[in-house]
mmCIF file with all atom_site columns, C-alpha atoms in Angstrom:
data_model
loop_
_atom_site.group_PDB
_atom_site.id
_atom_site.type_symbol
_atom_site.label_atom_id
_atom_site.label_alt_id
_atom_site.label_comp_id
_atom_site.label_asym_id
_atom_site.label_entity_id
_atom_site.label_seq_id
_atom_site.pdbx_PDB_ins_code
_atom_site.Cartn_x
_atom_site.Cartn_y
_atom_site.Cartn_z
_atom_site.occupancy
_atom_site.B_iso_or_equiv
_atom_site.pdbx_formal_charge
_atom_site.auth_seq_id
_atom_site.auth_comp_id
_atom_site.auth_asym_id
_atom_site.auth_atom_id
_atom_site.pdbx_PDB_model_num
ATOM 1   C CA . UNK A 1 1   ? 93.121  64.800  62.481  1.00 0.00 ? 1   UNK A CA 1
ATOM 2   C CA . UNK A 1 2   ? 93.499  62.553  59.469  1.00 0.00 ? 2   UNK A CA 1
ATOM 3   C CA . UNK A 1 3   ? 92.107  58.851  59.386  1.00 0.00 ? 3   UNK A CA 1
ATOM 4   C CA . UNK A 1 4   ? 91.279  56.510  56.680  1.00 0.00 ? 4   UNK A CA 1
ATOM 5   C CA . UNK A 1 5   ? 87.594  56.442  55.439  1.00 0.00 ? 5   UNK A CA 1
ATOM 6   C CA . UNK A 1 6   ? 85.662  53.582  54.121  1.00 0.00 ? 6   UNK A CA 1
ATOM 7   C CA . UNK A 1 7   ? 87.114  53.861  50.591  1.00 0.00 ? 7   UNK A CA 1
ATOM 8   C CA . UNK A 1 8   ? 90.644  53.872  52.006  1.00 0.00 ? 8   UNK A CA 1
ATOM 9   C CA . UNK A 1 9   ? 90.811  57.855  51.059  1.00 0.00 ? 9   UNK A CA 1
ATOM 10  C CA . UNK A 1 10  ? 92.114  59.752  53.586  1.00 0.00 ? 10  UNK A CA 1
ATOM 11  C CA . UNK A 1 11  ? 89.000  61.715  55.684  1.00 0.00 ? 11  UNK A CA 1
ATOM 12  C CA . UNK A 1 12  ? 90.148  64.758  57.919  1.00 0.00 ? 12  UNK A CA 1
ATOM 13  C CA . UNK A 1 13  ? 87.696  66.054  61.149  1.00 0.00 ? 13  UNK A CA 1
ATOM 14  C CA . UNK A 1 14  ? 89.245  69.574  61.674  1.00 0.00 ? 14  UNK A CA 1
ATOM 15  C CA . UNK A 1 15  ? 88.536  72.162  64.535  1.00 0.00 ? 15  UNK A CA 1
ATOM 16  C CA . UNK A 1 16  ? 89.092  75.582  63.480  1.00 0.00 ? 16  UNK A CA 1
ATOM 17  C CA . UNK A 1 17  ? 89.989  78.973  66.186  1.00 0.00 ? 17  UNK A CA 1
ATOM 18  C CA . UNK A 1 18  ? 88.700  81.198  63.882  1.00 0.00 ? 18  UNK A CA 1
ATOM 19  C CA . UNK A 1 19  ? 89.875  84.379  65.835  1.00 0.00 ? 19  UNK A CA 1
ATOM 20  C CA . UNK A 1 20  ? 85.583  85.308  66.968  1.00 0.00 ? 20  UNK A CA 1
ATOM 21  C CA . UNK A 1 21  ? 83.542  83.137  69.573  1.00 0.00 ? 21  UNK A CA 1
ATOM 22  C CA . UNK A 1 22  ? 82.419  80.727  67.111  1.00 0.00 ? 22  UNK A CA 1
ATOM 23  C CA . UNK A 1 23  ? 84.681  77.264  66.376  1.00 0.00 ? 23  UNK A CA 1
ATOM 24  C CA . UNK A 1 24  ? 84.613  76.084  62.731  1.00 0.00 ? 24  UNK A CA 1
ATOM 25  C CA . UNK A 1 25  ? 84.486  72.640  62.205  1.00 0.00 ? 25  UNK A CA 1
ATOM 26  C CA . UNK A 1 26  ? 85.354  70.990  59.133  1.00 0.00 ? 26  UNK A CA 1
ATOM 27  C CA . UNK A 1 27  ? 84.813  67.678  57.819  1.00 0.00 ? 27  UNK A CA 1
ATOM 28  C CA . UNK A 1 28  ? 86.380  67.518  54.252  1.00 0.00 ? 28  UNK A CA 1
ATOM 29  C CA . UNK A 1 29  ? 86.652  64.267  52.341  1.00 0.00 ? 29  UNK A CA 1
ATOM 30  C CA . UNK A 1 30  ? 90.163  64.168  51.448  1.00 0.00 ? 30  UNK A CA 1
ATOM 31  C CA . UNK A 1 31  ? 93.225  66.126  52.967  1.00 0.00 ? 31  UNK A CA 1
ATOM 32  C CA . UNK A 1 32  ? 93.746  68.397  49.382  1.00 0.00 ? 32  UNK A CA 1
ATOM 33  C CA . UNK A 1 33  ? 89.991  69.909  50.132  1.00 0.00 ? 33  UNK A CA 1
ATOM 34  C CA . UNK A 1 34  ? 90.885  70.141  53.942  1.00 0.00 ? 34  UNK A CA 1
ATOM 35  C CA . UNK A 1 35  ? 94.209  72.146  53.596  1.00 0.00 ? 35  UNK A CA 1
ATOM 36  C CA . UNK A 1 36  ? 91.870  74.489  51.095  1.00 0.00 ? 36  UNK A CA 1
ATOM 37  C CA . UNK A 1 37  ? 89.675  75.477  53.526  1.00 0.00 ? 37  UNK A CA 1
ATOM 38  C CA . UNK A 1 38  ? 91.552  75.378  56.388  1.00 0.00 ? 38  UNK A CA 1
ATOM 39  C CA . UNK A 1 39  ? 94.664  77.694  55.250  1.00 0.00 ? 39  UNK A CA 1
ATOM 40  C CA . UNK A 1 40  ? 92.091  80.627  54.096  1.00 0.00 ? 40  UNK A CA 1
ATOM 41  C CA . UNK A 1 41  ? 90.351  80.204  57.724  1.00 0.00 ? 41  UNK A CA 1
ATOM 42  C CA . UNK A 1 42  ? 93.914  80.276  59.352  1.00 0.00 ? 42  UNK A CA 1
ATOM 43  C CA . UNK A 1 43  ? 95.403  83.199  57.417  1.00 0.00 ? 43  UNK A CA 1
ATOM 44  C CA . UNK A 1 44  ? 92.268  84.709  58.526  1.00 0.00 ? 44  UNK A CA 1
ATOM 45  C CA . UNK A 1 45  ? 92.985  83.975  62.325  1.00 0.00 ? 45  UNK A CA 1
ATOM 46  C CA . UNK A 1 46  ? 96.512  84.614  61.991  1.00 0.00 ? 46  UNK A CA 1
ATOM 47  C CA . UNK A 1 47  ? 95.731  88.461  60.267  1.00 0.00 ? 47  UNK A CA 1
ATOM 48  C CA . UNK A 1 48  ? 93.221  88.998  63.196  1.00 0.00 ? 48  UNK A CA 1
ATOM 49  C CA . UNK A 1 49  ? 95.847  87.773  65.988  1.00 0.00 ? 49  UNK A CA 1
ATOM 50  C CA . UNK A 1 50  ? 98.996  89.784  64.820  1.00 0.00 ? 50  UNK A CA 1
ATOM 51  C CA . UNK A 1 51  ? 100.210 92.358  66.830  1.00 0.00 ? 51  UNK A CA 1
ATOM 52  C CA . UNK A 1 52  ? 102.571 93.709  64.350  1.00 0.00 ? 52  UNK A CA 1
ATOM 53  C CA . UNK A 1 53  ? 99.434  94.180  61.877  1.00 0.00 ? 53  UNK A CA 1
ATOM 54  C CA . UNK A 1 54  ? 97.415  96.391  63.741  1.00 0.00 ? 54  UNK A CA 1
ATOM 55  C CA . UNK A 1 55  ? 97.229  99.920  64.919  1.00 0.00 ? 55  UNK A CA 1
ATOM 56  C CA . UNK A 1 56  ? 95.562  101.443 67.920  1.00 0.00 ? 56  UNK A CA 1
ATOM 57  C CA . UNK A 1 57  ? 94.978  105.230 68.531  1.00 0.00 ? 57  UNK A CA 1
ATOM 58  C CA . UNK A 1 58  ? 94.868  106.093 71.897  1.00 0.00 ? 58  UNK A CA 1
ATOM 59  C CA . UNK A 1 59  ? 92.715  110.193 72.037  1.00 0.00 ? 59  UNK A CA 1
ATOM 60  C CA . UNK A 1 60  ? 90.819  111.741 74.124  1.00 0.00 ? 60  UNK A CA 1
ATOM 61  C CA . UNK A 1 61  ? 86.766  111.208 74.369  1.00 0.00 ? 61  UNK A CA 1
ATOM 62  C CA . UNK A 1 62  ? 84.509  113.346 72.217  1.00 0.00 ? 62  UNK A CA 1
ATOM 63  C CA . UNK A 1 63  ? 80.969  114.136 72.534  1.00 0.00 ? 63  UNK A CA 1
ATOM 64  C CA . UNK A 1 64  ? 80.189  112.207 69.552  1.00 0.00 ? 64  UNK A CA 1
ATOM 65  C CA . UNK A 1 65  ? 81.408  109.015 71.835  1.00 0.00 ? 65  UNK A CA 1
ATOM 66  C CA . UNK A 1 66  ? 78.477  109.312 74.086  1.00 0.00 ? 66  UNK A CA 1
ATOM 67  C CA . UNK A 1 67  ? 76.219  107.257 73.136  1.00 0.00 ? 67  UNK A CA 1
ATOM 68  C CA . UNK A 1 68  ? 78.553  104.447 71.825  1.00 0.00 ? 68  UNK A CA 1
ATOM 69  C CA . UNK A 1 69  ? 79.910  104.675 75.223  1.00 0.00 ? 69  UNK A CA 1
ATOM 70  C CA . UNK A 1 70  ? 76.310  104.738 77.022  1.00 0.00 ? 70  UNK A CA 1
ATOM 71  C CA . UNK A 1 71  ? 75.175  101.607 75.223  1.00 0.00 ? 71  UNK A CA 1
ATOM 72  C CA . UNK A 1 72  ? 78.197  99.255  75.872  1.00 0.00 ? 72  UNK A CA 1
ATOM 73  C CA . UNK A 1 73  ? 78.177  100.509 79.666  1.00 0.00 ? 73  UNK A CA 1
ATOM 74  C CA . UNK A 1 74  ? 74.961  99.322  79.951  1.00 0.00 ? 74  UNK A CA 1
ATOM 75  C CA . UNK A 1 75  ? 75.619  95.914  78.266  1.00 0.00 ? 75  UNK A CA 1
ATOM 76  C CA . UNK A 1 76  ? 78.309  95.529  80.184  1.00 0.00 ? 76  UNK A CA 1
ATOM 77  C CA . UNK A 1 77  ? 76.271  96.461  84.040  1.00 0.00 ? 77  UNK A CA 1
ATOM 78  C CA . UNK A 1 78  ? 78.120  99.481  84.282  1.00 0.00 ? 78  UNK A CA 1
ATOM 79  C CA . UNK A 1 79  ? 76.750  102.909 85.351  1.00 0.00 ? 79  UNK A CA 1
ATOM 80  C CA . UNK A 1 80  ? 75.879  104.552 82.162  1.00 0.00 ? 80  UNK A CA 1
ATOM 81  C CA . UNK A 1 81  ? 74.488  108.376 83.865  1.00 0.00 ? 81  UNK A CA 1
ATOM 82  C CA . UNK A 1 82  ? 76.824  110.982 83.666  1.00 0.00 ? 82  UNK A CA 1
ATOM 83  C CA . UNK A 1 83  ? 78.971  110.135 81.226  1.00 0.00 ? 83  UNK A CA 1
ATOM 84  C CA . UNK A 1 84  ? 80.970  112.928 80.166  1.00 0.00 ? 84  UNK A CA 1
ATOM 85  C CA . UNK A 1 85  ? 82.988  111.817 77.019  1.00 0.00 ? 85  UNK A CA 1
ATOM 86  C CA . UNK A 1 86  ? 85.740  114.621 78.101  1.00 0.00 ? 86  UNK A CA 1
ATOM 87  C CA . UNK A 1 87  ? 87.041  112.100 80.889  1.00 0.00 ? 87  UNK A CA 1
ATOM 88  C CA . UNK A 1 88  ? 87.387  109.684 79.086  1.00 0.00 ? 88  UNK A CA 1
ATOM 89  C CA . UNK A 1 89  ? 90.088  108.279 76.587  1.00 0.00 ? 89  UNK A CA 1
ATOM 90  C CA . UNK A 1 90  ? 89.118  105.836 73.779  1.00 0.00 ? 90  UNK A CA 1
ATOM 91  C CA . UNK A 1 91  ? 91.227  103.309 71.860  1.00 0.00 ? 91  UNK A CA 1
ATOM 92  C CA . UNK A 1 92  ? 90.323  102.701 68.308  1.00 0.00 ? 92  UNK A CA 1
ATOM 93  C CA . UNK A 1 93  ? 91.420  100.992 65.252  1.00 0.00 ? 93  UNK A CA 1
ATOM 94  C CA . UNK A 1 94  ? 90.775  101.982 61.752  1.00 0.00 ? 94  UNK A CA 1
ATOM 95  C CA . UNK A 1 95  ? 88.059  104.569 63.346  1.00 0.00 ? 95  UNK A CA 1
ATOM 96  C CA . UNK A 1 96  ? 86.285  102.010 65.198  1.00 0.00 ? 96  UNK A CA 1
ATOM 97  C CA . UNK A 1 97  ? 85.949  101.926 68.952  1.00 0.00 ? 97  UNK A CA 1
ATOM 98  C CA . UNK A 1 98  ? 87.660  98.748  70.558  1.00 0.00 ? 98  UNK A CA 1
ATOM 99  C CA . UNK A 1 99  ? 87.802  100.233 74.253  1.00 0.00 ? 99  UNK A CA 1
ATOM 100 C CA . UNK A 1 100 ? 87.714  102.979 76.481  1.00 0.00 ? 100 UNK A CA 1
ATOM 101 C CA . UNK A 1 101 ? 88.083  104.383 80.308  1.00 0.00 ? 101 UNK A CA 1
ATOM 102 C CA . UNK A 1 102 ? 87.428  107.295 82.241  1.00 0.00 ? 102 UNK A CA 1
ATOM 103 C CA . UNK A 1 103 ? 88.739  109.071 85.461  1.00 0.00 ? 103 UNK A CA 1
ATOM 104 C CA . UNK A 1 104 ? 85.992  111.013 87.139  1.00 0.00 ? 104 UNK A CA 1
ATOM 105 C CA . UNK A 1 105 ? 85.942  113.176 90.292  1.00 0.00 ? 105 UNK A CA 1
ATOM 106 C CA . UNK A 1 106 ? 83.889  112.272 93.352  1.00 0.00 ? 106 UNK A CA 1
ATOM 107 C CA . UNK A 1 107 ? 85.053  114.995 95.434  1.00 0.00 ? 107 UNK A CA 1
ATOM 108 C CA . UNK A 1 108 ? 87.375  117.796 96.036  1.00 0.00 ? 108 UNK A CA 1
ATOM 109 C CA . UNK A 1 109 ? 90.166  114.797 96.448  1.00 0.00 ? 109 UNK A CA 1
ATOM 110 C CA . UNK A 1 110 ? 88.824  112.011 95.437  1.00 0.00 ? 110 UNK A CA 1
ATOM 111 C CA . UNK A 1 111 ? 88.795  110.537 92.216  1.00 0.00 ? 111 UNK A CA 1
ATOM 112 C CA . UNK A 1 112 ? 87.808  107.016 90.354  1.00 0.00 ? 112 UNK A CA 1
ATOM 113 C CA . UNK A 1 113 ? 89.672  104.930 87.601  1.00 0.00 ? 113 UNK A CA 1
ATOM 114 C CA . UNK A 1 114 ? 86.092  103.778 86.332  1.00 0.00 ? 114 UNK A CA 1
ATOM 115 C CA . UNK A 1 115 ? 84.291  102.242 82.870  1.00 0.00 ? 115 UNK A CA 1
ATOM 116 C CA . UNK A 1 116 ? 87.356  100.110 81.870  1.00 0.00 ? 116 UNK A CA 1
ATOM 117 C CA . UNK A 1 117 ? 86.669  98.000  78.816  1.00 0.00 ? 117 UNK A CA 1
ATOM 118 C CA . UNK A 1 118 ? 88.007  96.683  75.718  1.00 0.00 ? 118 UNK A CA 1
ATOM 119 C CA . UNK A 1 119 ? 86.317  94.516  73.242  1.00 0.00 ? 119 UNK A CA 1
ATOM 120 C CA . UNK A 1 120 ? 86.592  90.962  73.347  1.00 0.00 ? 120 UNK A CA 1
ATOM 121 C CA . UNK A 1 121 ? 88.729  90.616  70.473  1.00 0.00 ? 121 UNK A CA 1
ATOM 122 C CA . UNK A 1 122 ? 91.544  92.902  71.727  1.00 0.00 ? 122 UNK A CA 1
ATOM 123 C CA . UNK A 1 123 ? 91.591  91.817  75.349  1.00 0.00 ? 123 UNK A CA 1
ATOM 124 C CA . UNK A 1 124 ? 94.677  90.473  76.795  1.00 0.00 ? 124 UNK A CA 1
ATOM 125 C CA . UNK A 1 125 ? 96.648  92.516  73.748  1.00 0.00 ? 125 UNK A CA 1
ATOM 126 C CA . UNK A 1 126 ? 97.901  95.562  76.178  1.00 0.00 ? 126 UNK A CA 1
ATOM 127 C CA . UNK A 1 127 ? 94.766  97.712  74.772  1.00 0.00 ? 127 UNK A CA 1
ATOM 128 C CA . UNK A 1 128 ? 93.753  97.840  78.786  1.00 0.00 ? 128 UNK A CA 1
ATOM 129 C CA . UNK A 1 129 ? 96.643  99.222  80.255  1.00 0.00 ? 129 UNK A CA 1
ATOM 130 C CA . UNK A 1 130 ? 97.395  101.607 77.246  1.00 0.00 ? 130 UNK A CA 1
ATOM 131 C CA . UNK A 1 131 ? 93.915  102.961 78.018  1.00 0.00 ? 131 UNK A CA 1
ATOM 132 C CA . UNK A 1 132 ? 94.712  102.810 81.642  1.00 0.00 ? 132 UNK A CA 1
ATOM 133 C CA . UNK A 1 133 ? 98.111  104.482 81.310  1.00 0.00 ? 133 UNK A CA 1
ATOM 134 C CA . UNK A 1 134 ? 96.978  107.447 79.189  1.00 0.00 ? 134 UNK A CA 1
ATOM 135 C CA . UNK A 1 135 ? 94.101  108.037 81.434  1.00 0.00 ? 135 UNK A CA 1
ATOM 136 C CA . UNK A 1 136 ? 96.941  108.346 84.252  1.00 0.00 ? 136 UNK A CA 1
ATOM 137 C CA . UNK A 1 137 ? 99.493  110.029 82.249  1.00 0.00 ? 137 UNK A CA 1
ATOM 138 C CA . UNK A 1 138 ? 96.463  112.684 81.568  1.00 0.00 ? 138 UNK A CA 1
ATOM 139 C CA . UNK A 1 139 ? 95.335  112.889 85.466  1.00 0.00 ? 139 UNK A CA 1
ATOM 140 C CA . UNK A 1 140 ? 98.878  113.457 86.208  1.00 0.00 ? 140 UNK A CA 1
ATOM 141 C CA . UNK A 1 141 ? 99.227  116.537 84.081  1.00 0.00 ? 141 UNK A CA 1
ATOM 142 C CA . UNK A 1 142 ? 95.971  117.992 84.984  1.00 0.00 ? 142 UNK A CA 1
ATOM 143 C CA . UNK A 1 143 ? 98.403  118.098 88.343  1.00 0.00 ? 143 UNK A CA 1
ATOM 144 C CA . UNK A 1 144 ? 96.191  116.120 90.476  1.00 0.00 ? 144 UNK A CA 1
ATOM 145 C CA . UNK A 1 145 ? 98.298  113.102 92.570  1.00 0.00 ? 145 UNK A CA 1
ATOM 146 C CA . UNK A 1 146 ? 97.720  109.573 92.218  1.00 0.00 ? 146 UNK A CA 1
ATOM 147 C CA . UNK A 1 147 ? 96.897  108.841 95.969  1.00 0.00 ? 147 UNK A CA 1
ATOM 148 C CA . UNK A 1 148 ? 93.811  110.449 94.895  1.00 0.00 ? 148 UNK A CA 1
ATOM 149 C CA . UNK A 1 149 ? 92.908  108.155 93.060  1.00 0.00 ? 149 UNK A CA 1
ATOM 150 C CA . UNK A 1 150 ? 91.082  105.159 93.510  1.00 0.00 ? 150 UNK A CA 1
ATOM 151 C CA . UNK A 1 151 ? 89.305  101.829 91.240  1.00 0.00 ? 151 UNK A CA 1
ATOM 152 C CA . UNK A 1 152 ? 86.584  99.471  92.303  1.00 0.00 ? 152 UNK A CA 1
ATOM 153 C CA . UNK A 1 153 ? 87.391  96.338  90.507  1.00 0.00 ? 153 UNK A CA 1
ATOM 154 C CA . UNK A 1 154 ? 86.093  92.647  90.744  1.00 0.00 ? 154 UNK A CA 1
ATOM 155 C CA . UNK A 1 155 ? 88.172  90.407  92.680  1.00 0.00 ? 155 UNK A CA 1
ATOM 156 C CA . UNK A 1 156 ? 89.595  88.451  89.932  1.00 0.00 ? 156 UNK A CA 1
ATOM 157 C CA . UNK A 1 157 ? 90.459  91.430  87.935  1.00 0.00 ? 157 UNK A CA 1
ATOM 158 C CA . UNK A 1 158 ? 93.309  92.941  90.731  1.00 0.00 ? 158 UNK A CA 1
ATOM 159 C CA . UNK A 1 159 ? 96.282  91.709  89.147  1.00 0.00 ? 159 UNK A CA 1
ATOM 160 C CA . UNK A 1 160 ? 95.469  93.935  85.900  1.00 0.00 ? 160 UNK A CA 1
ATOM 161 C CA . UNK A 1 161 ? 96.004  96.853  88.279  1.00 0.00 ? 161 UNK A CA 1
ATOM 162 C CA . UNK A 1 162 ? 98.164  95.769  90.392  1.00 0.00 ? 162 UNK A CA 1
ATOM 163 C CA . UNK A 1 163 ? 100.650 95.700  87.587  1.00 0.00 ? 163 UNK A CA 1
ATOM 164 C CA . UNK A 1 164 ? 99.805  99.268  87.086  1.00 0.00 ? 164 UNK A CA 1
ATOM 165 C CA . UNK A 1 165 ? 100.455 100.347 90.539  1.00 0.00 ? 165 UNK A CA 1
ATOM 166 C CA . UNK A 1 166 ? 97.207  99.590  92.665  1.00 0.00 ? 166 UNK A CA 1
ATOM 167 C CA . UNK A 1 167 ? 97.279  98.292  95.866  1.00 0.00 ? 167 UNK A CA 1
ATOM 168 C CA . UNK A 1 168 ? 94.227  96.916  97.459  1.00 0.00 ? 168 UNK A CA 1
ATOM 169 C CA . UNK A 1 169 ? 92.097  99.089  100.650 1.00 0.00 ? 169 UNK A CA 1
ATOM 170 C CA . UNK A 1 170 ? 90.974  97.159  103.298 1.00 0.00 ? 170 UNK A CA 1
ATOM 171 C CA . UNK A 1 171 ? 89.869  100.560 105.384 1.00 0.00 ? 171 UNK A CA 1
ATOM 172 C CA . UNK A 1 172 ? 89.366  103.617 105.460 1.00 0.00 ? 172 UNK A CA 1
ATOM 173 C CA . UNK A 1 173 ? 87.800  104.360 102.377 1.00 0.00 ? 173 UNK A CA 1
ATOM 174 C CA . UNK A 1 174 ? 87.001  107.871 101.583 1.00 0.00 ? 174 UNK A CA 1
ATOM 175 C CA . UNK A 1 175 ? 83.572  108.757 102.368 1.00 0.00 ? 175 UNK A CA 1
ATOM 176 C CA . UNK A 1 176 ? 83.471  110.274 98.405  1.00 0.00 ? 176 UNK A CA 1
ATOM 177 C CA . UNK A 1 177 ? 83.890  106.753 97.236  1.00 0.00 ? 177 UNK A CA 1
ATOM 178 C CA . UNK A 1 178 ? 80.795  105.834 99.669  1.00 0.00 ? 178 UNK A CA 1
ATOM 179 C CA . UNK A 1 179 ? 77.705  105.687 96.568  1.00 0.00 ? 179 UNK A CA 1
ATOM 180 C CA . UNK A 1 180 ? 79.633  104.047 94.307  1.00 0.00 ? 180 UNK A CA 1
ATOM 181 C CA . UNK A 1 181 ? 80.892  101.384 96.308  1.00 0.00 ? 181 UNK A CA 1
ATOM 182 C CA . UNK A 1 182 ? 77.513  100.566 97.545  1.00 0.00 ? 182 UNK A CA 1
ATOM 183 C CA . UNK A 1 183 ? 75.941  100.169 93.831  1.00 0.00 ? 183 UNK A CA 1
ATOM 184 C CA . UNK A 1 184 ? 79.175  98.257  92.900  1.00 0.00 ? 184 UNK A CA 1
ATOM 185 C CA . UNK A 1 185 ? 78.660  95.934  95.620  1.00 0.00 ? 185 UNK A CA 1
ATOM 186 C CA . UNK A 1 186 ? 74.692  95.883  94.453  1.00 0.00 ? 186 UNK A CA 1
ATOM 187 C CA . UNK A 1 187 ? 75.261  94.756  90.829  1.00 0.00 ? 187 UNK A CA 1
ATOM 188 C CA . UNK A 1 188 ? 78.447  92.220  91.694  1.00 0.00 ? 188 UNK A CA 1
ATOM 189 C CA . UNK A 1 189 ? 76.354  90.158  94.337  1.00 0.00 ? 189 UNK A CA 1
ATOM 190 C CA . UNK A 1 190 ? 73.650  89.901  91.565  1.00 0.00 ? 190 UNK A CA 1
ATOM 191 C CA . UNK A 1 191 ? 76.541  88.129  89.308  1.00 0.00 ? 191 UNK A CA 1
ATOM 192 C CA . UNK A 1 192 ? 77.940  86.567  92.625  1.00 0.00 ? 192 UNK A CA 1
ATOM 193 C CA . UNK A 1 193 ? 81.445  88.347  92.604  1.00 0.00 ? 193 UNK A CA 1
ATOM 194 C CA . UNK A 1 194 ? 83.326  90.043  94.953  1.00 0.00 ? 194 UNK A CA 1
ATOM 195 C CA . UNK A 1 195 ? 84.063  93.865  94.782  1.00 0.00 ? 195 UNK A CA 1
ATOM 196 C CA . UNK A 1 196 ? 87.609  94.978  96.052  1.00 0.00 ? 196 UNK A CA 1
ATOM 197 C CA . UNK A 1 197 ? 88.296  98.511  96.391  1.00 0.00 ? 197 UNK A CA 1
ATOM 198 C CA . UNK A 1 198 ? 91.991  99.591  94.868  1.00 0.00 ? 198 UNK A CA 1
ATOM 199 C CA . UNK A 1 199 ? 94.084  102.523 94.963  1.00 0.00 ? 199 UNK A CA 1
ATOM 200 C CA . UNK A 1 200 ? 96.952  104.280 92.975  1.00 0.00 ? 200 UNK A CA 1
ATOM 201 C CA . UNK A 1 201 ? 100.504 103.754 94.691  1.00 0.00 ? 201 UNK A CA 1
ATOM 202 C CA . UNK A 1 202 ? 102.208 107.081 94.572  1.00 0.00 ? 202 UNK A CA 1
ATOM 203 C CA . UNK A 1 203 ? 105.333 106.875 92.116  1.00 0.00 ? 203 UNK A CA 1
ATOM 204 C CA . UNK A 1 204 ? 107.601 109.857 91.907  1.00 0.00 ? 204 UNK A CA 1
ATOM 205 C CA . UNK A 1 205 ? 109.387 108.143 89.015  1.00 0.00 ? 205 UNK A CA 1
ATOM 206 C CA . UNK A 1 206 ? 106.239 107.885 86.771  1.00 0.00 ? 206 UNK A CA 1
ATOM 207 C CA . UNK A 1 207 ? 106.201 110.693 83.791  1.00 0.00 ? 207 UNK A CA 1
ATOM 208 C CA . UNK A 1 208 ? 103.403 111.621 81.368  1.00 0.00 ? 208 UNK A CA 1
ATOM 209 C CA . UNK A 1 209 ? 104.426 111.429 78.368  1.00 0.00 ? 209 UNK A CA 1
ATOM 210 C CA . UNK A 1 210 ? 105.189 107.781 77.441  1.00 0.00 ? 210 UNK A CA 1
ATOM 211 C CA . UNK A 1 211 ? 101.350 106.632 76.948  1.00 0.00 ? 211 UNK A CA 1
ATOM 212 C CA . UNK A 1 212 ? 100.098 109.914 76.998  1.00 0.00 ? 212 UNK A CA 1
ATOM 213 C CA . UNK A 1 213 ? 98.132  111.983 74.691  1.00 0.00 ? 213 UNK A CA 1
ATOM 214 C CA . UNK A 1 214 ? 99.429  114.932 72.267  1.00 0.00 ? 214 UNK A CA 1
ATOM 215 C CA . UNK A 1 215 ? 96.443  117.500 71.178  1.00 0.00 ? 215 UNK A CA 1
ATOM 216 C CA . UNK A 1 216 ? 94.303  114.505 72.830  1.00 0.00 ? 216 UNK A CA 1
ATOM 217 C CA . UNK A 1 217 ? 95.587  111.584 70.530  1.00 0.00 ? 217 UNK A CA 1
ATOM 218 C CA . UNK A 1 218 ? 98.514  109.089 70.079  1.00 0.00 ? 218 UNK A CA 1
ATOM 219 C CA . UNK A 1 219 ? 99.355  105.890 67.806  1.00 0.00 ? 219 UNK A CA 1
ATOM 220 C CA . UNK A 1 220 ? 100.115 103.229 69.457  1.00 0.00 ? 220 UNK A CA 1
ATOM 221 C CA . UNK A 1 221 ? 101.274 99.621  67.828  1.00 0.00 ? 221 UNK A CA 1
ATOM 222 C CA . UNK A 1 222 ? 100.318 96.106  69.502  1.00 0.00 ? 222 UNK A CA 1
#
């Protein structure tokens, strides 16, 4: 915002969205020296918020993944034993990892959506249902059904998949999904959230093939 300092020069306060947590905040002493800081800060936020200028590869987990994958479950106060980088699929841009998920079998049938993340940057960009949707497209043509499937999510997370066919359980929840949903229930009371159980909505008209993988990878644009 411009205003007139003590000289009469103009004197501009400026609040930069830089794209990352941080705010930049600029106080320049005349409007010339504020435009040439904050255009460089803004191409920079514009470059990091285009969808047409990035590229994410959707492939399949590799055992290289597993520690990367570990680490940020961890961080994040998800389960990080057993992870088995072949269920999962990863999302990447220029070879970095920006998210992942997994589908992993509890019993003879019963499986779990589980481990959905993407990086703060890239959230609310699609990267979480692309994940979501090639880990489905895959369970699909490893010819298991998608009333097998089920995802324990927080409470205020159920519209993400709801959009992507989940419907919430109220009972009878399979006795394979038992340990997990205890634990969940363990870790979201300590963060004082609620834990909703979810499962997949049977959809004849669903095909792999659209977000699926090809030899384990795909390119997908934002």
């Amino acid at each position: 915002m411009a205003r007139r300092g003590t000289t009469g020069a103009p004197v501009c306060d400026c609040i930069i969205c830089t794209g990352r947590e941080e705010v930049v905040f600029l106080r320049c002493a005349s409007l010339t020296t504020c435009l040439s800081k904050l255009l460089p800060e803004r191409a920079k936020y514009d470059a990091h918020r285009s969808t047409s200028a990035l590229s994410i590869r959707i492939r399949g987990g590799l055992p290289s993944d597993a520690w990367a994958i570990r680490r940020t479950m961890a961080r994040e106060l998800m389960n990080p034993l057993d992870v088995d980088p072949s269920r999962f699929v990863v999302a990447e841009e220029d070879g970095e990892r920006v998210g992942f998920a997994q589908i992993k079998p509890l019993g003879a049938d019963c499986f779990e959506l589980a481990s959905v993340y993407v990086e703060e940057a890239y959230r609310r960009r699609g990267v979480g249902k692309r994940l979501v949707s090639a880990a489905l497209d895959g369970f699909l043509a490893r010819g298991h059904r998608l009333t097998d499937l089920y995802c324990l999510t927080l409470a205020k997370t159920t519209p993400f998949y709801t959009d992507l066919g989940f419907h919430t359980v109220v009972d009878n929840t399979p006795p394979d999904l038992a340990f997990e949903l205890a634990a969940g229930k363990l870790v979201t009371k300590l963060i004082g959230e609620d834990l909703v159980v979810m499962r997949a909505a049977h959809d004849e008209k669903r095909t792999t093939g659209e977000h699926g993988t090809e030899h384990g990878t795909t390119r997908e644009h934002k």
